Structures are given as C-alpha cells and as structure tokens.
Coordinates of C-alpha atoms in Angstrom, one line a residue:
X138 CA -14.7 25.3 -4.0
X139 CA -12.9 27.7 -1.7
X140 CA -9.5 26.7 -0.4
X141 CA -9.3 25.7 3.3
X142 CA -8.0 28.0 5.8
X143 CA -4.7 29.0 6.3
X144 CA -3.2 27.7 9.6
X145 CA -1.8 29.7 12.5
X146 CA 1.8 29.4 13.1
X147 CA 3.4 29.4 16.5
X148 CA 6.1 32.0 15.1
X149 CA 6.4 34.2 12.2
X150 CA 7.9 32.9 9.2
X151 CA 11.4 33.1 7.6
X152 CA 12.7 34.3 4.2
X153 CA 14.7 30.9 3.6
X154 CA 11.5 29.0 4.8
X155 CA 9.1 31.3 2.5
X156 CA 12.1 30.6 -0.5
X157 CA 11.9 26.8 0.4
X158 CA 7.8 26.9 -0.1
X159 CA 8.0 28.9 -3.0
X160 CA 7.9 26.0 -5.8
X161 CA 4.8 24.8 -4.2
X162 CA 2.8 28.5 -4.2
X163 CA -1.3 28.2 -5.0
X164 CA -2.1 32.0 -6.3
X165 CA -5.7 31.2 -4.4
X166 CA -3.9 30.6 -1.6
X167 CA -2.0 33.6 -2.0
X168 CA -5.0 35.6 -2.9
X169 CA -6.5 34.8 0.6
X170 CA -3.6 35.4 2.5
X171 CA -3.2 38.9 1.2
X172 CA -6.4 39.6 1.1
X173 CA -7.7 38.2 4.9
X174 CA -5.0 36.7 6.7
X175 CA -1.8 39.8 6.0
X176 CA -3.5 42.6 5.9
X177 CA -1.9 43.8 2.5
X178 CA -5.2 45.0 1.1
X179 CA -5.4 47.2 3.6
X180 CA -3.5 49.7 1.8
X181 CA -2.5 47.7 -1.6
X182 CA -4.8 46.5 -4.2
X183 CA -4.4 44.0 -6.7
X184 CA -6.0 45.9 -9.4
X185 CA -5.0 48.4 -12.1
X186 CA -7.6 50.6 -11.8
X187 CA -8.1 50.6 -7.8
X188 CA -6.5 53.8 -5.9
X189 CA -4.6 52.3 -2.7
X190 CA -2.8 54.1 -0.1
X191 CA 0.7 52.0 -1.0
X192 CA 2.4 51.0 -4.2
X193 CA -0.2 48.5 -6.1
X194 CA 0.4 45.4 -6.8
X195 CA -1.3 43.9 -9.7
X196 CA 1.9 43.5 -11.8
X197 CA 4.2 43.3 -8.7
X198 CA 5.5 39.6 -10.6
X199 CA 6.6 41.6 -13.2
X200 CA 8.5 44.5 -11.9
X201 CA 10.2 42.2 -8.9
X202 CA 11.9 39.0 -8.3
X203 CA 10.3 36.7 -6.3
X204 CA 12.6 36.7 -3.7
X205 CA 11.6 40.7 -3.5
X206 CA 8.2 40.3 -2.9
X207 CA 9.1 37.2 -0.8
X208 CA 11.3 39.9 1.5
X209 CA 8.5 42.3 1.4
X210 CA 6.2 40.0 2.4
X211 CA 8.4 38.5 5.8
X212 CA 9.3 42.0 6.3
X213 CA 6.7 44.8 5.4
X214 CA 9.4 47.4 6.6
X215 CA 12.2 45.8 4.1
X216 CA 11.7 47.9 1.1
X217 CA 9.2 50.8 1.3
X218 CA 8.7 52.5 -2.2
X219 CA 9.5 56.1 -1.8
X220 CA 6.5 58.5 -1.0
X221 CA 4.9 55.3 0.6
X222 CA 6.8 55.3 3.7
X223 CA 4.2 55.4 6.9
X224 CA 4.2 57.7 9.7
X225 CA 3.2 58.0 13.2
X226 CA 1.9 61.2 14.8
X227 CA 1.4 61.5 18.1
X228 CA -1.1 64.6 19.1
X229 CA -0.8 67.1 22.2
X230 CA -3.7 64.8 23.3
X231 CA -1.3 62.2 23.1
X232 CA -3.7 60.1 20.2
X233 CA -1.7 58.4 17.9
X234 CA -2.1 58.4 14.1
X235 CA -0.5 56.0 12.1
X236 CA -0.8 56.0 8.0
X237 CA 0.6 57.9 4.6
X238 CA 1.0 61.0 4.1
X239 CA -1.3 62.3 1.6
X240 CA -0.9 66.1 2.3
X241 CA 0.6 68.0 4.6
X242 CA -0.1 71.9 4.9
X243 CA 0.7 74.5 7.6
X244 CA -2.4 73.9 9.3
X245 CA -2.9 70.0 8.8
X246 CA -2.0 66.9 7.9
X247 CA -4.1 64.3 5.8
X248 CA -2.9 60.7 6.2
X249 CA -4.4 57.5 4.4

C-alpha cells in the first residue's frame, strides 16, 4: 500500500502549525514529502553512503531537535550548515546559476 497523496495548501505552512502536527507525524508520509512534494532530495539524501550536494540527513533525528528540523523544513534559509550555503551567479550573458560551491579556481567555478 502506498500512502495517499499529500494535499495542496492554499498558503505555506507555519512553524507553530508544523509543532502542532508533530505528535501525529507518519515517517511514510514524511518520506514522500521530502522525497516528491519538497524537493529536499534534490540536494540531501537520506542515506549514509549517498554523496549529496547539502548536509545529509540520514541521522538528522539524532543530531537535531525536532523543532530544528521542523524550522529547517518551514524555512530552508533558517539554518544553512556552513560550506553548504547556495549561491547565485549571474554571467556577462546575464544566465543565472544557482547551486554549491564545489570549487572555485581563477578561471572557473564548479557549482552542484
């Protein structure tokens, strides 16, 4: 059985509403959010042994409270773990690049 879909909301949703839900949490649930509704495996991975572009997660319940993650969550932006920040650059050709900085030489720059 795979759990139903998650429903739209009209507006995003709080930290005191996301604290209020928190008792009531399904980890399948959660699962599908982060991985197809969020976005979060974009660039985080719920595995040890899988590189990501941002901090992973697997053991995220360990090394934060849930009000933390609950922050981080509502607002990606809220705590960034340092060398994970993202940046935007903007070309002479005025394209815009948006990711991590993996490297950065002289010459170039390599974002994930």
């Amino acid at each position: 059985l795979e759990p139903l879909p998650l429903p739209q909301l009209g507006q995003p949703t709080t930290l005191a509403q996301g604290l209020e839900q928190l008792p009531k949490g399904d980890a399948r649930r959660g699962e599908l959010f982060f991985k197809q509704v969020a976005g979060c495996a974009k660039c985080h991975s719920l595995s040890q042994q899988k590189n990501s572009f941002g901090p992973q997660l697997a053991d995220i319940g360990a090394r934060a409270e849930p009000r933390h993650i609950l922050q981080s969550i509502v607002d990606p932006d809220a705590h960034v773990t340092e060398g994970f920040a993202q940046l935007v650059i903007e070309t002479k050709d005025e394209k815009v690049h948006t990711g991590v900085l993996i490297e950065e030489s002289g010459l170039s720059v390599t974002l994930g």
